[in-house]
């Protein structure tokens, strides 16, 4: 047997370190050990794994990582890029550790937002009901790794029938450039029946930070509840980032997921949603940009497990330079899911000859009484639209920028929170090639 | 001094190797409205697209002078900034680009070209609001994506709104009446009439005489098989309405 990769060896060392040093309750240590065993069995997926065929982890495996220093001084909490105008509760994590000074955790009626370690120390019922219950199974090795290295994170608990007007904001900043850290935020969402809430998960990195951020989110969405979940992976400085969102939805619940990935060296987003109750619905919208030395992989899996469930996926990518992206969207309709409906579309704009997309929509259907559609497009800018803009006196380069922005904007404008929407619009303009031309129009 | 805005001499053009325009002559002076009529496939839309500079059309002969200078030398956007405007038969839907951005970008590109100061948001909005009243367009149009989800009538009104903002020297209106019900036709025609000026030339391309009931042309030309085969005044349009186009083709053959 070959010796473990540097990454794997460092993960093992981290797991051992946690087991020795941490004054965790026995059940938590047992959970971690179990997580490690499952991860060790699955291993770091290679290119022979169909789900990882187009996303190579070789570079990640060559690195070695250490855990963030618990309770250490949070040296560099620069928040210039955060959604500073967002009202409501917020938790700010710097290199995986909660920065309490920047966080705002006062209670709100019907809503509890707390750190995972506090929740664990208090034997919070949400932890025992959710932790490891939704993000599990052989498809998700990095969820198992997250469990093995479990330390920090957020618990969001919304009481039944509570309508939470202000969004809950989770900000994760990677700042350490001296050593390569692995941070493993775990987010638990418990949305009570008929409750309603918006959550923003926002990842930023400072230049030079070489972190591996491995996020696992588990959410249970109660009957009739509504959740709008925005995942924003902001920027070129993100290094290795694996983000798993795992949801279970009860009857008549309604989830909107806005996934925005604005670049990064190696980004993998997994969304696994199980529609367990009749009438449950998820609306998934994804925008991804990738340029030189950037790789963005979106894998989605929606399981329709009950009658009259519905899902809609609309993912769009803009690839330039040598940017690479992967989209794999799978819809699985189980035999009992009569009258279900699933629509999926993936559109890609390739702005250069070196850019690349691997797109694969998949439908697996075990029921005749369903309505499904899927489609993927890969293309350049619409020639008719270019001519139309130029015929109005707009120069060709500006017209191209306008149309490129417009392609992304079609998704951005559907984000419900104006603070988030406006900032993403600005970031998209900053990141698209030659987009300074259109700044004055947008 | 010549008042000629547009002078086309022996224009030949082809698409995918197929000759469409086969030696077309036309002269249009400032202040005039010309109607170009003709059956489907006669080359009407090709003419407007060649003049606007659409890719895919190869000019194989003849010349086009705009205000005395070679028009075909210019890129599409340069023509527009010089005052050539094409109202599309099928205006393009552009999701994600707001009407207001398009209008402002277009107007400021033109102003910059002329060496004038660009308008700021407030100046621009007050200008465009006045023009919208003329076209009976609701202000919500401004923040909608260009032509997206617009009805046929709304699209054509939007074209004329753009024309009224850009104030072209030469307006080419390609089948602007097609797909309009009578109320929308009146609004569009009214808008066009209000844009008639001594220093502006308008070329209407149309299959039917209907639009000419509302916009009275100074000249009517019949385009057939890539050439202007007959020119006359407004009464020619009525004759075409009564007799169709076939008699002209026969006349052209026997001539």
XYZ file of C-alpha atoms in Angstrom:
697
model
C 0.000 0.000 0.000
C 1.337 3.394 -0.931
C 1.992 5.900 1.808
C -0.755 8.439 2.446
C -0.586 11.777 0.650
C 0.677 14.790 2.626
C -2.889 16.077 2.825
C -4.285 12.801 4.122
C -1.479 12.481 6.676
C -2.147 16.017 7.879
C -5.888 15.357 8.167
C -5.131 12.298 10.263
C -2.776 14.287 12.473
C -5.471 16.927 12.902
C -8.052 14.306 13.866
C -5.660 12.800 16.413
C -4.830 16.234 17.790
C -8.520 16.984 18.330
C -9.077 13.664 20.083
C -6.206 14.342 22.505
C -6.477 18.045 23.197
C -10.096 18.878 23.042
C -12.193 18.707 26.173
C -15.122 17.480 24.178
C -17.887 15.236 25.502
C -17.432 11.560 24.796
C -20.239 11.361 22.261
C -18.610 14.116 20.206
C -15.268 12.335 20.187
C -17.057 9.162 19.156
C -18.781 11.085 16.345
C -15.450 12.431 15.166
C -13.830 9.005 15.258
C -16.728 7.594 13.305
C -16.395 10.447 10.790
C -12.716 9.719 10.382
C -13.344 6.025 9.832
C -15.881 6.756 7.109
C -13.593 9.290 5.468
C -10.624 6.918 5.633
C -12.713 4.199 3.967
C -13.780 6.510 1.138
C -10.474 8.356 0.849
C -9.806 11.480 -1.163
C -11.724 10.859 -4.391
C -9.671 10.465 -7.548
C -10.460 10.930 -11.215
C -11.769 7.364 -11.484
C -14.675 8.452 -9.293
C -17.335 9.628 -11.772
C -18.364 12.449 -9.448
C -14.798 13.778 -9.388
C -13.775 12.980 -12.915
C -13.287 16.586 -13.983
C -12.057 18.003 -10.697
C -8.603 16.820 -9.779
C -7.572 17.022 -6.172
C -3.916 16.195 -6.826
C -2.772 19.714 -5.931
C -4.768 19.615 -2.715
C -3.303 16.215 -1.839
C 0.246 17.489 -2.177
C -0.340 20.136 0.488
C -0.399 19.582 4.188
C -2.723 21.427 6.500
C -2.999 22.279 10.151
C -6.051 23.064 12.231
C -6.725 26.693 13.070
C -5.440 27.705 16.453
C -8.422 27.537 18.793
C -8.997 30.673 20.771
C -5.925 32.316 19.276
C -5.809 36.012 18.540
C -7.731 36.916 15.444
C -5.155 39.177 13.971
C -6.538 40.460 10.759
C -10.277 40.873 10.712
C -10.614 43.256 7.810
C -14.195 43.359 6.723
C -14.151 45.803 3.886
C -15.706 43.291 1.552
C -18.492 42.020 3.737
C -22.158 42.767 3.242
C -21.845 45.453 5.867
C -25.297 46.875 5.304
C -27.106 43.643 6.069
C -29.243 44.000 9.157
C -29.871 41.126 11.510
C -27.799 38.591 13.343
C -24.365 37.696 12.095
C -21.499 35.382 12.860
C -18.020 36.155 11.586
C -15.432 33.412 11.386
C -11.799 34.185 10.729
C -9.762 31.195 9.627
C -12.420 28.912 10.990
C -12.665 30.501 14.447
C -15.554 32.642 15.606
C -14.649 36.311 15.933
C -17.040 37.327 18.691
C -16.237 41.028 18.501
C -17.440 41.195 14.906
C -20.440 38.976 15.431
C -23.907 40.081 16.466
C -25.712 37.374 18.322
C -28.359 39.058 20.441
C -31.553 37.055 20.516
C -34.527 37.672 18.288
C -38.037 36.423 18.841
C -38.367 33.021 17.238
C -34.724 32.800 16.206
C -31.636 31.378 17.862
C -28.233 31.740 16.233
C -25.294 30.350 18.200
C -21.881 28.890 17.732
C -21.659 25.147 17.335
C -19.284 24.709 20.280
C -21.679 26.574 22.580
C -24.546 24.472 21.330
C -22.539 21.301 21.933
C -21.547 22.406 25.443
C -25.233 23.044 26.261
C -26.417 19.753 24.789
C -28.598 21.742 22.371
C -31.269 19.430 20.954
C -30.708 20.761 17.426
C -27.226 19.274 17.465
C -28.329 15.810 18.458
C -31.231 15.904 15.989
C -29.264 17.126 12.975
C -25.557 16.515 13.280
C -24.557 13.785 10.847
C -28.186 12.888 10.184
C -28.545 14.585 6.802
C -25.024 14.882 5.395
C -24.124 11.239 5.232
C -23.701 8.381 2.837
C -21.028 7.297 0.414
C -21.429 10.255 -1.938
C -19.961 12.761 0.451
C -16.454 11.967 1.694
C -15.772 15.575 2.627
C -18.837 15.706 4.868
C -17.281 12.761 6.713
C -13.979 14.653 6.922
C -15.836 17.668 8.244
C -17.343 15.462 10.961
C -13.939 13.973 11.779
C -12.518 17.462 12.353
C -15.654 18.964 13.846
C -14.956 22.004 16.017
C -16.572 25.215 14.864
C -19.675 26.318 13.126
C -23.115 27.797 13.475
C -26.474 26.577 14.641
C -29.543 28.362 13.341
C -32.828 27.404 14.895
C -36.099 29.008 13.809
C -39.210 28.302 15.842
C -42.339 27.069 14.104
C -44.474 29.875 12.638
C -41.765 32.483 13.165
C -41.234 34.916 10.313
C -37.714 36.266 10.510
C -37.527 39.456 8.472
C -33.828 40.168 8.805
C -31.361 37.766 7.226
C -28.938 35.664 9.219
C -25.457 36.402 7.955
C -22.582 33.958 8.233
C -19.258 35.372 7.082
C -16.159 33.225 6.706
C -12.842 34.924 6.079
C -9.647 33.132 5.173
C -6.774 35.350 6.140
C -3.793 33.259 7.241
C -0.976 33.249 4.695
C 1.790 31.838 6.927
C 0.595 28.252 7.078
C -2.023 26.261 5.194
C -5.030 25.825 7.418
C -7.910 23.464 7.097
C -11.107 24.919 8.438
C -14.219 22.815 8.773
C -17.235 24.952 9.472
C -20.363 22.952 10.200
C -23.671 24.742 9.799
C -26.892 23.310 11.190
C -30.230 24.741 10.121
C -33.429 23.779 11.821
C -36.359 25.614 10.262
C -39.594 24.933 12.124
C -42.931 24.309 10.461
C -44.343 27.336 8.641
C -41.386 29.453 9.644
C -39.600 31.716 7.203
C -35.985 32.883 7.128
C -33.179 34.017 4.841
C -29.590 32.889 5.432
C -26.481 34.243 3.732
C -23.299 32.174 3.790
C -20.436 34.293 2.531
C -16.835 33.210 1.991
C -13.995 35.624 1.432
C -10.250 35.181 1.282
C -7.429 37.638 1.646
C -4.704 37.506 -0.964
C -2.187 34.790 -0.319
C -4.310 32.804 2.137
C -3.742 29.129 1.347
C -6.625 27.663 3.250
C -8.628 24.593 2.575
C -12.162 25.426 3.599
C -14.401 22.402 3.911
C -17.937 23.469 4.771
C -20.765 21.114 5.522
C -24.273 22.425 6.025
C -27.193 20.292 7.158
C -30.683 21.703 7.022
C -34.053 20.328 7.996
C -36.853 22.406 6.554
C -40.145 21.896 8.364
C -43.594 21.553 6.879
C -44.715 24.664 5.045
C -41.504 26.502 5.915
C -39.696 28.876 3.598
C -35.948 29.275 3.336
C -33.922 31.477 1.045
C -30.296 30.382 1.257
C -27.569 32.383 -0.449
C -24.118 30.834 -0.761
C -21.641 33.420 -1.961
C -18.084 32.321 -2.689
C -16.499 35.609 -3.407
C -13.398 35.876 -5.319
C -10.232 34.898 -6.897
C -8.324 34.612 -3.608
C -10.227 31.503 -2.520
C -7.833 28.602 -2.729
C -9.313 25.166 -2.073
C -12.949 25.214 -1.156
C -15.378 22.337 -0.843
C -18.893 23.272 0.073
C -21.606 20.738 0.793
C -25.201 21.818 1.367
C -27.493 18.988 2.441
C -31.198 19.609 2.860
C -34.256 17.614 3.798
C -37.585 19.207 3.070
C -40.935 18.350 4.647
C -44.272 18.744 2.879
C -45.117 22.085 1.248
C -41.803 23.591 2.236
C -40.208 25.961 -0.231
C -36.498 26.592 -0.595
C -34.724 29.069 -2.821
C -31.022 28.465 -3.139
C -28.880 31.164 -4.731
C -25.381 29.886 -5.314
C -22.855 32.434 -6.505
C -19.246 31.445 -7.127
C -17.100 34.299 -8.362
C -13.946 32.319 -9.039
C -11.347 30.523 -6.925
C -8.509 28.082 -7.564
C -10.391 24.859 -6.816
C -14.012 25.193 -5.868
C -16.454 22.367 -5.463
C -20.082 22.961 -4.550
C -22.295 20.008 -3.726
C -25.995 20.491 -3.215
C -27.936 17.443 -2.135
C -31.604 18.016 -1.501
C -34.186 15.427 -0.557
C -37.799 16.412 -1.111
C -39.391 14.189 1.509
C -42.881 15.630 1.875
C -45.639 16.112 -0.712
C -45.707 19.572 -2.259
C -42.168 20.464 -1.276
C -40.264 22.600 -3.766
C -36.733 23.796 -4.321
C -35.652 26.521 -6.685
C -31.911 26.369 -7.363
C -30.081 29.164 -9.118
C -26.382 29.097 -9.640
C -23.998 31.596 -11.130
C -20.337 30.807 -11.600
C -17.437 32.718 -13.113
C -14.031 31.267 -13.836
C -10.977 32.763 -15.479
C -7.271 31.932 -15.579
C -6.166 29.338 -13.006
C -9.704 28.991 -11.713
C -11.830 25.891 -11.470
C -15.439 25.795 -10.346
C -17.385 22.546 -10.040
C -21.090 22.455 -9.230
C -22.675 19.114 -8.475
C -26.336 19.022 -7.614
C -28.518 16.085 -6.650
C -32.223 16.480 -6.058
C -34.175 13.483 -4.874
C -37.923 13.564 -5.344
C -39.140 11.153 -2.659
C -42.818 12.139 -2.329
C -45.741 12.912 -4.641
C -46.165 16.373 -6.162
C -42.700 17.553 -5.347
C -41.030 19.979 -7.697
C -37.593 21.324 -8.405
C -36.173 23.908 -10.763
C -32.498 24.397 -11.492
C -31.057 27.236 -13.460
C -27.260 27.391 -13.495
C -25.279 29.789 -15.615
C -21.545 30.074 -16.086
C -19.294 32.697 -17.637
C -15.859 31.321 -18.482
C -12.987 33.368 -19.749
C -9.243 33.041 -20.142
C -8.330 29.482 -19.250
C -11.180 29.168 -16.802
C -12.693 25.744 -16.263
C -16.034 24.732 -14.866
C -18.032 21.590 -14.311
C -21.777 21.278 -13.967
C -23.355 18.001 -13.063
C -27.015 18.218 -12.176
C -28.814 15.060 -11.274
C -32.514 14.658 -10.654
C -33.627 11.382 -9.124
C -37.340 10.699 -9.060
C -38.225 7.809 -6.799
C -41.058 5.420 -7.546
C -43.513 6.972 -5.109
C -43.132 10.525 -6.396
C -46.271 10.721 -8.563
C -47.071 14.015 -10.211
C -43.635 15.421 -9.619
C -42.021 18.030 -11.779
C -38.341 18.770 -12.348
C -36.748 21.281 -14.655
C -33.088 21.866 -15.136
C -31.114 24.152 -17.355
C -27.431 24.966 -17.575
C -26.208 27.759 -19.822
C -22.575 28.568 -20.401
C -20.931 31.505 -22.037
C -17.413 30.825 -23.259
C -15.563 34.059 -23.880
C -12.291 32.534 -24.993
C -11.094 29.512 -26.917
C -9.134 28.224 -23.936
C -12.078 28.235 -21.525
C -13.698 24.898 -20.846
C -16.938 23.539 -19.429
C -17.943 19.963 -18.776
C -21.679 19.867 -18.355
C -23.815 16.849 -17.688
C -27.491 16.961 -16.832
C -28.800 13.638 -15.546
C -32.326 12.391 -15.040
C -33.113 9.151 -13.297
C -36.811 8.469 -13.150
C -38.679 5.588 -11.541
C -42.199 6.874 -12.023
C -44.244 7.424 -15.212
C -46.398 10.220 -13.886
C -43.841 13.031 -13.908
C -42.922 16.110 -15.913
C -39.216 16.662 -16.476
C -37.037 18.724 -18.713
C -33.367 19.381 -18.904
C -30.959 21.054 -21.210
C -27.493 22.455 -21.418
C -26.110 25.090 -23.730
C -22.578 26.188 -24.422
C -22.121 29.204 -26.570
C -20.826 32.593 -27.429
C -22.598 35.932 -27.310
C -25.780 36.312 -29.333
C -24.837 37.847 -32.703
C -28.271 39.385 -33.217
C -28.094 41.153 -29.881
C -24.569 42.375 -30.648
C -25.697 43.846 -33.941
C -28.703 45.449 -32.285
C -26.548 47.205 -29.683
C -23.953 48.287 -32.243
C -26.675 49.639 -34.519
C -27.510 51.989 -31.651
C -23.986 53.384 -31.620
C -22.590 51.240 -28.824
C -19.031 50.109 -29.575
C -18.401 46.422 -30.075
C -16.276 45.901 -26.949
C -18.824 47.691 -24.786
C -21.664 45.763 -26.391
C -19.868 42.489 -25.609
C -19.398 43.525 -22.001
C -23.034 44.545 -21.684
C -24.223 41.192 -23.009
C -21.820 39.237 -20.813
C -22.961 41.122 -17.754
C -26.564 40.664 -18.828
C -26.103 36.911 -19.016
C -25.005 36.840 -15.379
C -27.446 39.523 -14.317
C -30.420 37.411 -15.357
C -29.640 35.272 -12.296
C -28.302 37.968 -9.997
C -31.468 40.022 -10.263
C -33.462 37.152 -8.766
C -31.608 37.353 -5.449
C -34.129 38.633 -2.936
C -31.803 40.661 -0.667
C -30.926 43.959 -2.291
C -27.681 44.392 -0.289
C -26.420 41.046 -1.508
C -27.735 41.554 -5.020
C -26.146 44.983 -5.447
C -22.786 43.879 -4.157
C -22.736 40.815 -6.393
C -23.618 42.993 -9.377
C -20.614 45.166 -8.604
C -18.350 42.157 -8.097
C -19.483 40.621 -11.379
C -18.608 43.868 -13.140
C -15.197 43.917 -11.471
C -14.439 40.343 -12.401
C -15.635 40.143 -15.994
C -13.065 40.941 -18.660
C -13.181 44.534 -19.932
C -16.186 45.299 -17.832
C -15.004 48.738 -16.708
C -16.671 49.970 -19.889
C -20.121 49.235 -18.573
C -19.713 50.452 -15.007
C -21.449 53.724 -15.760
C -24.548 52.039 -17.131
C -25.216 49.572 -14.356
C -25.127 72.979 -51.997
C -26.579 69.534 -52.267
C -29.135 68.547 -49.694
C -28.623 64.878 -50.345
C -28.575 62.710 -47.250
C -28.396 59.378 -49.005
C -27.235 58.545 -52.488
C -27.183 54.933 -53.611
C -25.698 54.162 -57.007
C -25.820 50.745 -58.660
C -25.742 48.910 -55.325
C -25.242 45.162 -55.575
C -25.272 42.923 -52.519
C -25.336 39.225 -51.854
C -26.036 36.911 -48.958
C -24.414 33.471 -48.859
C -23.341 33.901 -52.469
C -26.858 34.698 -53.634
C -27.353 38.061 -55.344
C -30.157 40.013 -53.666
C -29.588 43.618 -54.692
C -28.785 43.900 -58.381
C -27.972 47.507 -59.127
C -30.132 49.671 -56.925
C -30.293 53.442 -57.316
C -31.888 55.785 -54.820
C -31.411 59.412 -53.805
C -32.957 60.869 -50.671
C -32.772 64.520 -49.668
C -33.136 66.158 -46.296
C -36.728 66.669 -45.235
C -38.061 63.904 -47.470
C -39.948 60.767 -46.626
C -39.466 57.905 -49.073
C -41.459 54.703 -49.040
C -39.927 51.591 -50.522
C -42.493 48.963 -51.298
C -42.185 45.574 -52.831
C -43.158 41.948 -52.612
C -41.515 39.509 -50.215
C -38.025 38.567 -51.293
C -37.529 41.685 -53.408
C -34.602 42.820 -51.242
C -36.243 45.408 -48.955
C -34.781 44.147 -45.698
C -31.422 43.439 -47.321
C -31.244 47.080 -48.331
C -31.796 48.338 -44.782
C -29.362 45.825 -43.311
C -26.633 46.692 -45.798
C -27.114 50.355 -44.952
C -26.917 49.630 -41.209
C -23.829 47.447 -41.645
C -25.007 44.025 -40.620
C -22.457 41.232 -40.955
C -23.097 38.551 -43.539
C -24.034 40.912 -46.369
C -21.409 41.283 -49.069
C -21.508 44.419 -51.181
C -20.315 43.346 -54.623
C -20.824 46.554 -56.531
C -21.964 50.160 -56.517
C -21.631 52.757 -53.799
C -23.520 54.414 -50.998
C -22.898 58.026 -50.048
C -24.195 59.381 -46.767
C -23.953 63.150 -46.509
C -21.526 62.930 -49.391
C -19.140 60.424 -47.777
C -18.737 56.669 -48.252
C -21.120 54.996 -45.787
C -19.932 51.439 -46.387
C -16.472 52.277 -45.037
C -17.881 52.773 -41.555
C -18.447 50.184 -38.835
C -22.028 49.632 -37.711
C -21.603 51.696 -34.541
C -19.864 54.522 -36.428
C -22.804 54.763 -38.808
C -25.148 55.001 -35.853
C -23.068 57.739 -34.215
C -23.069 59.614 -37.515
C -26.865 59.633 -37.417
C -28.023 56.516 -39.246
C -30.796 54.695 -37.413
C -32.416 51.381 -38.289
C -35.748 50.510 -36.725
C -35.747 46.716 -36.804
C -38.516 44.627 -38.265
C -37.901 42.160 -35.432
C -36.407 44.073 -32.488
C -34.069 41.808 -30.534
C -34.869 40.758 -26.968
C -31.893 41.246 -24.665
C -32.543 39.785 -21.195
C -30.488 41.439 -18.475
C -29.916 44.744 -20.304
C -32.297 47.424 -19.152
C -33.911 49.733 -21.671
C -32.622 52.714 -19.777
C -29.004 51.484 -19.946
C -29.252 50.870 -23.658
C -30.761 54.283 -24.337
C -28.255 56.118 -22.178
C -25.265 54.225 -23.559
C -26.459 54.843 -27.115
C -27.148 58.534 -26.637
C -23.883 59.191 -24.826
C -21.875 57.262 -27.426
C -23.348 59.569 -30.036
C -22.771 62.730 -27.993
C -19.190 61.747 -27.277
C -18.651 61.161 -30.995
C -19.915 64.672 -31.723
C -17.690 66.136 -29.037
C -20.619 66.999 -26.765
C -20.743 66.431 -23.020
C -22.340 63.162 -21.943
C -25.657 63.515 -20.159
C -25.831 62.591 -16.509
C -28.572 60.380 -15.125
C -30.891 63.265 -14.228
C -30.586 65.100 -17.535
C -31.019 61.854 -19.377
C -34.130 60.816 -17.462
C -35.878 64.103 -18.008
C -35.177 63.871 -21.728
C -36.359 60.304 -22.039
C -39.513 60.871 -19.997
C -40.696 63.488 -22.482
C -40.109 61.129 -25.374
C -41.955 58.325 -23.626
C -45.073 60.432 -23.283
C -45.112 60.865 -27.037
C -45.007 57.093 -27.546
C -47.562 56.568 -24.757
C -45.147 54.342 -22.916
C -45.279 53.776 -19.204
C -42.173 54.658 -17.224
C -41.854 51.057 -16.093
C -40.568 50.324 -19.597
C -37.287 51.938 -18.676
C -36.387 49.340 -16.104
C -37.498 46.373 -18.141
C -34.995 44.368 -20.125
C -34.731 45.474 -23.746
C -37.768 44.116 -25.603
C -38.002 41.103 -23.288
C -41.582 39.956 -23.021
C -42.780 43.018 -24.960
C -45.801 42.609 -27.208
C -45.299 43.234 -30.922
C -46.721 46.733 -30.552
C -44.537 47.532 -27.545
C -41.427 46.470 -29.421
C -42.195 48.759 -32.337
C -43.023 51.664 -30.022
C -39.709 51.039 -28.306
C -37.921 51.319 -31.650
C -39.503 54.683 -32.323
C -38.719 55.778 -28.756
C -35.068 55.014 -29.430
C -35.288 56.974 -32.660
C -36.764 59.961 -30.865
C -33.973 59.888 -28.272
C -31.194 59.473 -30.842
C -32.608 62.034 -33.316
C -31.032 60.482 -36.421
C -30.281 62.264 -39.686
C -31.302 59.203 -41.662
C -33.963 56.885 -40.286
C -34.506 53.515 -41.944
C -37.737 51.939 -40.788
C -37.939 48.269 -41.696
C -41.535 46.997 -41.799
C -42.335 49.085 -38.783
C -46.044 48.493 -39.376
C -45.869 44.710 -39.386
C -47.660 42.971 -36.564
C -49.394 46.107 -35.292
C -53.062 46.440 -34.536
C -54.732 49.661 -35.608
C -54.291 51.481 -32.287
C -50.605 50.633 -32.051
C -50.164 51.579 -35.714
C -51.621 55.033 -35.023
C -49.290 55.587 -32.058
C -46.250 54.477 -34.041
C -47.234 56.556 -37.098
C -47.910 59.552 -34.899
C -44.458 59.175 -33.359
C -42.808 58.969 -36.758
C -44.726 61.981 -38.059
C -43.628 64.029 -35.093
C -40.031 63.195 -36.012
C -40.312 64.568 -39.553
C -37.940 67.478 -39.879
C -36.360 69.648 -42.540
C -32.905 68.263 -41.801
C -33.909 64.610 -41.496
C -34.588 61.946 -44.111
C -36.853 58.983 -43.473
C -36.965 55.801 -45.533
C -39.949 53.561 -44.828
C -39.719 50.002 -46.028
C -43.084 48.312 -46.150
C -44.962 45.542 -47.786
C -48.386 47.114 -47.355
C -49.770 50.492 -48.170
C -51.548 50.655 -44.786
C -48.801 52.578 -42.982
C -48.867 55.202 -45.735
C -52.450 56.112 -44.798
C -50.932 57.613 -41.658
C -47.525 58.721 -42.846
C -47.692 60.552 -46.138
C -44.565 59.894 -48.176
C -43.057 62.361 -50.643
C -41.925 59.535 -52.900
C -42.864 55.917 -53.369
C -40.521 53.403 -54.967
C -41.167 49.852 -55.961
C -38.385 47.387 -55.323
C -38.539 44.211 -57.348
C -35.890 41.589 -57.878
C -33.163 43.763 -56.380
C -33.855 46.954 -58.320
C -36.087 49.998 -58.059
C -38.442 49.353 -60.968
C -40.820 52.261 -60.559
C -40.900 55.522 -58.669
C -43.712 57.954 -58.177
C -45.607 59.986 -55.667
C -48.091 58.842 -53.041
C -50.607 57.802 -55.692
C -48.309 54.933 -56.694
C -48.932 53.347 -53.330
C -52.668 53.409 -53.937
C -52.178 51.858 -57.340
C -50.094 49.070 -55.781
C -52.797 48.515 -53.201
C -55.381 48.136 -55.967
C -53.360 46.149 -58.490
C -50.743 44.261 -56.454
C -47.164 43.861 -57.610
C -47.478 41.416 -60.500
C -48.165 44.013 -63.218
C -44.857 45.696 -62.390
C -42.878 42.536 -62.841
C -44.515 42.093 -66.261
C -43.845 45.709 -67.115
C -40.200 45.269 -66.125
C -39.846 42.183 -68.298
C -41.451 43.788 -71.341
C -39.456 47.005 -70.941
